[in-house]
Short mmCIF file of C-alpha atoms in Angstrom, two decimals:
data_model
loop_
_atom_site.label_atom_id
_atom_site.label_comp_id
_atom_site.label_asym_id
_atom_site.label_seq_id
_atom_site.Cartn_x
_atom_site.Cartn_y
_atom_site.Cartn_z
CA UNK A 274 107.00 163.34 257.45
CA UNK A 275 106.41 166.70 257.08
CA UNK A 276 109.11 169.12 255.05
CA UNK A 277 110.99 172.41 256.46
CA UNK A 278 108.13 174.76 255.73
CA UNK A 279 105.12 172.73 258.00
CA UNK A 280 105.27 171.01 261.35
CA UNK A 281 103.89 168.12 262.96
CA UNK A 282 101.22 170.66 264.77
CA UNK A 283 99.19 170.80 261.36
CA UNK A 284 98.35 166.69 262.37
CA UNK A 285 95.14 166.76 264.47
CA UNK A 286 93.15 163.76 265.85
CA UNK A 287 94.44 160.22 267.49
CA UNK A 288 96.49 157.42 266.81
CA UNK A 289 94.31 154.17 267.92
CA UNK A 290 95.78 150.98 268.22
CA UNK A 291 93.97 147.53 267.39
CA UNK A 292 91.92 147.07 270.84
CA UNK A 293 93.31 144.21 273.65
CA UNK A 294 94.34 144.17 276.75
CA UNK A 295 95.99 140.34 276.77
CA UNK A 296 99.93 139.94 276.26
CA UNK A 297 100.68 140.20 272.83
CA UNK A 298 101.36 142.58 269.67
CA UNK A 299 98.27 145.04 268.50
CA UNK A 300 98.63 146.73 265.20
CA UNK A 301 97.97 150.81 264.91
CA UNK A 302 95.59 152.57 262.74
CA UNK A 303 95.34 155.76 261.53
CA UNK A 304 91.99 156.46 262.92
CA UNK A 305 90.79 159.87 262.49
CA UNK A 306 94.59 160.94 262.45
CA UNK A 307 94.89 163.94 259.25
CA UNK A 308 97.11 166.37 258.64
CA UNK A 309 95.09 168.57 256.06
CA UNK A 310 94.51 168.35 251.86
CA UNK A 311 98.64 168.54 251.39
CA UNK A 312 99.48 164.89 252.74
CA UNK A 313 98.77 161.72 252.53
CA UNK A 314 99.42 160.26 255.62
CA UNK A 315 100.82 156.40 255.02
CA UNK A 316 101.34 154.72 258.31
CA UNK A 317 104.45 152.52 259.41
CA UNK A 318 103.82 149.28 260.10
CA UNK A 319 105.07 149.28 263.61
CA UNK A 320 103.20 147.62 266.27
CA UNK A 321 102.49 148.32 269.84
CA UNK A 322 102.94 145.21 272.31
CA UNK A 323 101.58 144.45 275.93
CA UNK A 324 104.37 141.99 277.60
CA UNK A 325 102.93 139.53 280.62
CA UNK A 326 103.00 141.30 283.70
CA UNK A 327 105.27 139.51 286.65
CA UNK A 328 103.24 137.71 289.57
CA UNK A 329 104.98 136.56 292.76
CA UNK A 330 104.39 133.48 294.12
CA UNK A 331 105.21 133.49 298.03
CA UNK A 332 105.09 129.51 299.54
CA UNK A 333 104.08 129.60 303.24
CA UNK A 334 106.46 128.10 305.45
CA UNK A 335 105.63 124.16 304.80
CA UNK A 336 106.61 120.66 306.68
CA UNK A 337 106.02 117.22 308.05
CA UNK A 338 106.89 114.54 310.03
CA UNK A 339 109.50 111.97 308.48
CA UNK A 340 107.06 109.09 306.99
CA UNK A 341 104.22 110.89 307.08
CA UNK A 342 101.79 112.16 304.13
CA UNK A 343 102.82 115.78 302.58
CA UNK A 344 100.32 118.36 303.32
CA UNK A 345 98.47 120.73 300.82
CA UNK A 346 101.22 122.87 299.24
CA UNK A 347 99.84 126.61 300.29
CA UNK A 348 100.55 129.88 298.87
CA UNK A 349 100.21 133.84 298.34
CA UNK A 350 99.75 135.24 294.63
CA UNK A 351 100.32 139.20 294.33
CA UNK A 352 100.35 141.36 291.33
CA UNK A 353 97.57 140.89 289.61
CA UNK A 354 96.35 143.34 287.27
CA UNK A 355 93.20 144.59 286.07
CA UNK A 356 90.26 142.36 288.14
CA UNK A 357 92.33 139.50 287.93
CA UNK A 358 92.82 137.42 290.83
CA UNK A 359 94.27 134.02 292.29
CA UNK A 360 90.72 132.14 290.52
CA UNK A 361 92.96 132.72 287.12
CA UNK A 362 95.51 130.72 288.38
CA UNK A 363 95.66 126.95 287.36
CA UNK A 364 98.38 123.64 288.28
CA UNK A 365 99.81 122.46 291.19
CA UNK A 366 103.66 123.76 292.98
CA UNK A 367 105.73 120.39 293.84
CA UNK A 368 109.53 120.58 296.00
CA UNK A 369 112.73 118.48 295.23
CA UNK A 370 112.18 114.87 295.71
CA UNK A 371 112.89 113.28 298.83
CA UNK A 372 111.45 111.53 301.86
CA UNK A 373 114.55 112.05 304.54
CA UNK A 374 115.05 114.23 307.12
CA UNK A 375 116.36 117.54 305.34
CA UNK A 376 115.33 120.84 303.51
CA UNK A 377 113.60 120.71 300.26
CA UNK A 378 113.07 123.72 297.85
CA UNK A 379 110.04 124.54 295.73
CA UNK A 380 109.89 124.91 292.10
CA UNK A 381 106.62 126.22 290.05
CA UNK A 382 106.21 122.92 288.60
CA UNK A 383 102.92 123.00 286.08
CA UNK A 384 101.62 126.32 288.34
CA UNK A 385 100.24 128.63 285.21
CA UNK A 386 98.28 132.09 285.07
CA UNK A 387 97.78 132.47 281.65
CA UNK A 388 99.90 133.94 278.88
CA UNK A 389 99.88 137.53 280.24
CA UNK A 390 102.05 136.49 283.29
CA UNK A 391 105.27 135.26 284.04
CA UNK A 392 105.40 133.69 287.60
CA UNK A 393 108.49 134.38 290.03
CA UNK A 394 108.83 131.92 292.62
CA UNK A 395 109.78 133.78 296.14
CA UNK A 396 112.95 132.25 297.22
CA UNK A 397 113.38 131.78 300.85
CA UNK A 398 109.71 129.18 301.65
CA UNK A 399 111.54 125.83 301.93
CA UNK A 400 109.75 122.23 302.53
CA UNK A 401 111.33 120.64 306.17
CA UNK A 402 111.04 117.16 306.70
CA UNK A 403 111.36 116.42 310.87
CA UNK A 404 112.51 113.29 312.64
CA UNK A 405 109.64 110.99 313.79
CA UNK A 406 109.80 109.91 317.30
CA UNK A 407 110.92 106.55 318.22
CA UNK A 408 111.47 104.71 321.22
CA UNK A 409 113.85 102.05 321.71
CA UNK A 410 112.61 99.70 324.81
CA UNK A 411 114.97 96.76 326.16
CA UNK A 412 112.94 93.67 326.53
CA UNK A 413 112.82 92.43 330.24
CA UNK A 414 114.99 89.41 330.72
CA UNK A 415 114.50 86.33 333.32
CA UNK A 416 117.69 83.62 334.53
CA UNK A 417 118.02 81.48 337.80
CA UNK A 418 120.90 82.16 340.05
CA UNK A 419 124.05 80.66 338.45
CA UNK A 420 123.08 80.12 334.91
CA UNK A 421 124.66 82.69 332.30
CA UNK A 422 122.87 85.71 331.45
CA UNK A 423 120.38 85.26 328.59
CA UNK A 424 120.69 86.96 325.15
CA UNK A 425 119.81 90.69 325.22
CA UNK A 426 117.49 92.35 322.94
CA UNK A 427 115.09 95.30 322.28
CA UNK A 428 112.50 96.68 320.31
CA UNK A 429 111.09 99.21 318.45
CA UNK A 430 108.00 101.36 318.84
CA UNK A 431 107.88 103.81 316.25
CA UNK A 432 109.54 102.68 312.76
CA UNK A 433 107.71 104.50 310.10
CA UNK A 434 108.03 104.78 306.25
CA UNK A 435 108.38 100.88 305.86
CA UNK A 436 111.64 100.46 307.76
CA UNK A 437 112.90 97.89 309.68
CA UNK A 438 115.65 99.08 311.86
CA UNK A 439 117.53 102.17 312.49
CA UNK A 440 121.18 103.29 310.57
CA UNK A 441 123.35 102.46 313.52
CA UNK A 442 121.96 99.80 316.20
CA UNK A 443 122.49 100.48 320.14
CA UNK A 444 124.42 98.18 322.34
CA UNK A 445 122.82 96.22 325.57
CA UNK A 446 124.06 95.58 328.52
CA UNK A 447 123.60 94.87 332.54
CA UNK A 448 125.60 94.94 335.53
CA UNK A 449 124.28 91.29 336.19
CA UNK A 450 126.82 88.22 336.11
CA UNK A 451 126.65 84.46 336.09
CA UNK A 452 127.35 84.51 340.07
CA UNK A 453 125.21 87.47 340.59
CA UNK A 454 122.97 87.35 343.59
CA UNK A 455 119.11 86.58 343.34
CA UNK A 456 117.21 90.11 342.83
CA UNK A 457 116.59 92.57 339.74
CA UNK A 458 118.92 94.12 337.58
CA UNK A 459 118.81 96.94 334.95
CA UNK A 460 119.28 96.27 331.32
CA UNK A 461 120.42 99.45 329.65
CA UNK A 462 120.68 101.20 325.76
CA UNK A 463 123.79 102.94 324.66
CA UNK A 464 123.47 104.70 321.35
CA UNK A 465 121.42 104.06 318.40
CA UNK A 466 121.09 106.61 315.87
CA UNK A 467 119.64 107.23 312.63
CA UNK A 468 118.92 110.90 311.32
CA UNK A 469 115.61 110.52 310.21
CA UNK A 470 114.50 109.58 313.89
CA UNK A 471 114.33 111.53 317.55
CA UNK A 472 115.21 108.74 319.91
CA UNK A 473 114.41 108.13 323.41
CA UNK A 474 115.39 104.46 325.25
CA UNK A 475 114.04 102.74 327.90
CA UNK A 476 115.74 100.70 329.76
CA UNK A 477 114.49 97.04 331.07
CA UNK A 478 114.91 94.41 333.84
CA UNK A 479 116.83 90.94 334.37
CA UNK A 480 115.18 89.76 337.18
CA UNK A 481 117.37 86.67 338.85
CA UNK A 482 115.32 84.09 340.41
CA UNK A 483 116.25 81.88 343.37
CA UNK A 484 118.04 78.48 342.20
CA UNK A 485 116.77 75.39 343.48
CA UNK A 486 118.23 73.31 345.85
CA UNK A 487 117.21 69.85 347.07
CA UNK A 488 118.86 68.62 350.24
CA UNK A 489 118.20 64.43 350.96
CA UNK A 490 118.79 63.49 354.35
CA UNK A 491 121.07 60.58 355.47
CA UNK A 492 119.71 57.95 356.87
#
């Protein structure tokens, strides 16, 4: 320092710093810093640092159908400093786990642009998983006149993701009886439901056919 009589204006030239432009600490030097034949200037060790600049990382708007594949995982880098741009950037984003119908956030996963940024995932751009279509379709029943109504069933067009049925099964049924006329008859679904599907049912037919008769004449 200088004492009471002189000032700091009798210093003349710069004060450099080690040269970078990465994050990091860069030691000073006294360069052509002087302050005339009466000092000695002896420099403090302090050191001048460059922290990583932040860059945002804005996920579009991302989903799929329940069972199908995931598509790419898409997004917007801004902030970049210097010429930098989104080539420096290196990894891959991921979501939450999960393959059911729902909402599923984003996390940076092994995303990386180097040591002279921290990246700030956008909150907001969520993953959506949407039911897959399904049909339900009653399978078309035959009987003859008087006999009892056969078993009803259905089946599925649809199931995806390697499953076999749905969470809650629907109920058959049809206005035909044992003593039911000859003629067609509708065989209706009631309910069904499973969250990761968008059902639609289709109804089907018992068809009753005529029951033979043989009539032998007297003699």
């Amino acid at each position: 320092g200088c004492d009471s009589s002189d000032d700091e204006t009798l210093i003349q030239g710069s004060l450099p710093r080690q040269a970078g432009e990465d994050a990091g600490t860069y030691s000073y030097t006294l360069g052509n810093l002087d302050a005339g034949p009466n000092y000695e200037l002896v420099l403090n060790p302090e050191v001048f640092t460059i922290t990583p600049a932040t860059l945002s990382i804005e996920v579009d708007e991302l989903e799929k159908v329940y069972g199908a594949e995931d598509p790419e995982y898409t997004y917007a880098a801004t902030g970049f400093k210097l010429n930098d741009t989104e080539a420096i950037l290196i990894g891959t984003l991921a979501r939450a786990p999960g393959e059911n119908v729902g909402t599923f956030n984003f996390n940076l996963n092994t995303l990386s642009a180097g040591a002279n940024y921290n990246l700030q995932l956008n909150s907001g751009s969520t993953f959506q998983i949407t039911p897959a279509p399904l049909k339900l379709i009653a399978d078309n029943k035959q009987k003859v006149f008087g006999a009892a109504n056969p078993d009803l069933t259905f089946t599925y067009d649809g199931l995806v993701n390697g499953d076999l049925q749905i969470q809650t099964a629907p109920t058959l049924g049809t206005t035909a009886t044992e003593t039911s006329p000859a003629g067609d008859y509708p065989i209706t679904l009631t309910g069904g439901s499973d969250p990761n599907y968008s059902i639609t049912r289709v109804d089907g037919t018992l068809t009753i056919g005529q029951k033979t008769a043989t009539i032998t004449a007297a003699n």
